[in-house]
């Protein structure tokens, strides 16, 4: 059974608060649909950046995929990835967090 879906704007607010509480400040780079928008998370690490894309696993639960690949990338690669995804889904939210270890500040199943 999959977990109930939370409105995007509420989830974004939770993620930002968790980031602030954990010393990993975050900002909204792009507001999406407040009810059903998907989420991209840009992480700034020591070695570079990555983008996590919100997906659903086989059971329908929220999971996160490293959209820009397993390794760190530069700002241009992040911008290109985000632009491509927003073109495909204009309802996307884009968040950005400081994450020295390249891990999100919220509980996340990484695929």
mmCIF file of C-alpha atoms in Angstrom:
data_model
loop_
_atom_site.group_PDB
_atom_site.id
_atom_site.type_symbol
_atom_site.label_atom_id
_atom_site.label_comp_id
_atom_site.label_asym_id
_atom_site.label_seq_id
_atom_site.Cartn_x
_atom_site.Cartn_y
_atom_site.Cartn_z
ATOM 1 C CA UNK A 1 0.000 0.000 0.000
ATOM 2 C CA UNK A 2 1.432 3.369 -0.934
ATOM 3 C CA UNK A 3 1.637 6.286 1.464
ATOM 4 C CA UNK A 4 -0.968 9.055 1.137
ATOM 5 C CA UNK A 5 0.032 11.898 -1.154
ATOM 6 C CA UNK A 6 0.817 15.212 0.470
ATOM 7 C CA UNK A 7 0.168 18.496 -1.324
ATOM 8 C CA UNK A 8 3.363 19.757 -2.934
ATOM 9 C CA UNK A 9 3.372 23.154 -1.211
ATOM 10 C CA UNK A 10 3.020 21.523 2.215
ATOM 11 C CA UNK A 11 5.824 19.045 1.453
ATOM 12 C CA UNK A 12 8.101 21.888 0.269
ATOM 13 C CA UNK A 13 7.452 23.817 3.479
ATOM 14 C CA UNK A 14 8.343 20.723 5.536
ATOM 15 C CA UNK A 15 11.559 20.106 3.574
ATOM 16 C CA UNK A 16 12.698 23.715 3.998
ATOM 17 C CA UNK A 17 12.036 23.602 7.761
ATOM 18 C CA UNK A 18 13.930 20.335 8.114
ATOM 19 C CA UNK A 19 16.825 21.849 6.195
ATOM 20 C CA UNK A 20 16.910 24.916 8.408
ATOM 21 C CA UNK A 21 16.729 22.833 11.588
ATOM 22 C CA UNK A 22 19.517 20.579 10.348
ATOM 23 C CA UNK A 23 21.854 23.421 9.395
ATOM 24 C CA UNK A 24 21.282 22.830 5.673
ATOM 25 C CA UNK A 25 19.500 25.959 4.526
ATOM 26 C CA UNK A 26 17.315 25.747 1.478
ATOM 27 C CA UNK A 27 15.451 28.037 -0.868
ATOM 28 C CA UNK A 28 12.689 27.723 -3.433
ATOM 29 C CA UNK A 29 14.159 28.434 -6.871
ATOM 30 C CA UNK A 30 10.890 27.829 -8.677
ATOM 31 C CA UNK A 31 7.323 27.528 -7.419
ATOM 32 C CA UNK A 32 5.250 24.803 -8.982
ATOM 33 C CA UNK A 33 1.654 23.713 -8.651
ATOM 34 C CA UNK A 34 0.722 24.017 -4.955
ATOM 35 C CA UNK A 35 -1.360 20.843 -4.953
ATOM 36 C CA UNK A 36 0.144 18.308 -7.331
ATOM 37 C CA UNK A 37 3.488 19.636 -8.543
ATOM 38 C CA UNK A 38 6.507 17.357 -8.630
ATOM 39 C CA UNK A 39 9.756 18.339 -6.914
ATOM 40 C CA UNK A 40 13.380 18.621 -7.978
ATOM 41 C CA UNK A 41 16.008 19.148 -5.269
ATOM 42 C CA UNK A 42 19.386 20.686 -6.096
ATOM 43 C CA UNK A 43 22.089 19.742 -3.589
ATOM 44 C CA UNK A 44 25.286 21.792 -3.222
ATOM 45 C CA UNK A 45 28.059 19.578 -1.925
ATOM 46 C CA UNK A 46 31.785 19.920 -1.316
ATOM 47 C CA UNK A 47 32.667 18.325 -4.647
ATOM 48 C CA UNK A 48 29.925 19.871 -6.810
ATOM 49 C CA UNK A 49 26.201 19.547 -7.238
ATOM 50 C CA UNK A 50 23.475 17.041 -8.068
ATOM 51 C CA UNK A 51 19.754 17.096 -8.729
ATOM 52 C CA UNK A 52 17.365 14.702 -7.053
ATOM 53 C CA UNK A 53 14.150 14.020 -8.904
ATOM 54 C CA UNK A 54 11.044 12.894 -7.035
ATOM 55 C CA UNK A 55 9.740 9.585 -8.381
ATOM 56 C CA UNK A 56 7.532 6.726 -7.201
ATOM 57 C CA UNK A 57 8.936 3.275 -6.553
ATOM 58 C CA UNK A 58 7.254 0.038 -7.647
ATOM 59 C CA UNK A 59 5.013 0.150 -4.577
ATOM 60 C CA UNK A 60 3.898 3.722 -5.288
ATOM 61 C CA UNK A 61 5.913 5.263 -2.448
ATOM 62 C CA UNK A 62 7.968 8.437 -2.823
ATOM 63 C CA UNK A 63 11.599 7.854 -3.748
ATOM 64 C CA UNK A 64 14.386 10.025 -5.142
ATOM 65 C CA UNK A 65 16.565 9.450 -8.193
ATOM 66 C CA UNK A 66 19.857 11.242 -8.888
ATOM 67 C CA UNK A 67 18.753 12.828 -12.139
ATOM 68 C CA UNK A 68 22.187 14.189 -12.971
ATOM 69 C CA UNK A 69 23.921 10.850 -12.379
ATOM 70 C CA UNK A 70 25.835 9.240 -9.536
ATOM 71 C CA UNK A 71 28.672 11.798 -9.404
ATOM 72 C CA UNK A 72 28.816 15.513 -8.764
ATOM 73 C CA UNK A 73 28.236 17.894 -11.673
ATOM 74 C CA UNK A 74 28.714 21.614 -12.293
ATOM 75 C CA UNK A 75 26.166 24.460 -12.328
ATOM 76 C CA UNK A 76 25.725 24.277 -16.105
ATOM 77 C CA UNK A 77 24.750 20.591 -15.962
ATOM 78 C CA UNK A 78 22.279 21.337 -13.164
ATOM 79 C CA UNK A 79 20.745 24.260 -15.068
ATOM 80 C CA UNK A 80 20.421 22.162 -18.234
ATOM 81 C CA UNK A 81 18.774 19.281 -16.369
ATOM 82 C CA UNK A 82 16.338 21.544 -14.506
ATOM 83 C CA UNK A 83 15.380 23.456 -17.675
ATOM 84 C CA UNK A 84 14.710 20.197 -19.527
ATOM 85 C CA UNK A 85 12.522 18.869 -16.710
ATOM 86 C CA UNK A 86 10.562 22.128 -16.350
ATOM 87 C CA UNK A 87 9.924 22.130 -20.103
ATOM 88 C CA UNK A 88 8.508 18.614 -19.752
ATOM 89 C CA UNK A 89 6.523 19.421 -16.557
ATOM 90 C CA UNK A 90 5.772 23.130 -15.963
ATOM 91 C CA UNK A 91 4.211 22.316 -12.552
ATOM 92 C CA UNK A 92 7.581 21.379 -10.992
ATOM 93 C CA UNK A 93 8.949 22.899 -7.817
ATOM 94 C CA UNK A 94 12.722 23.390 -7.664
ATOM 95 C CA UNK A 95 14.419 23.579 -4.260
ATOM 96 C CA UNK A 96 18.082 24.108 -3.479
ATOM 97 C CA UNK A 97 19.911 23.023 -0.297
ATOM 98 C CA UNK A 98 23.417 23.240 1.099
ATOM 99 C CA UNK A 99 24.457 19.605 1.469
ATOM 100 C CA UNK A 100 28.192 19.073 1.978
ATOM 101 C CA UNK A 101 27.740 15.274 1.939
ATOM 102 C CA UNK A 102 25.336 15.358 -1.058
ATOM 103 C CA UNK A 103 22.492 13.952 1.037
ATOM 104 C CA UNK A 104 19.091 15.628 1.336
ATOM 105 C CA UNK A 105 18.090 17.276 4.633
ATOM 106 C CA UNK A 106 14.862 15.269 4.726
ATOM 107 C CA UNK A 107 14.158 11.553 4.986
ATOM 108 C CA UNK A 108 14.560 10.142 1.491
ATOM 109 C CA UNK A 109 14.709 6.745 -0.153
ATOM 110 C CA UNK A 110 17.429 7.131 -2.801
ATOM 111 C CA UNK A 111 17.239 4.908 -5.845
#
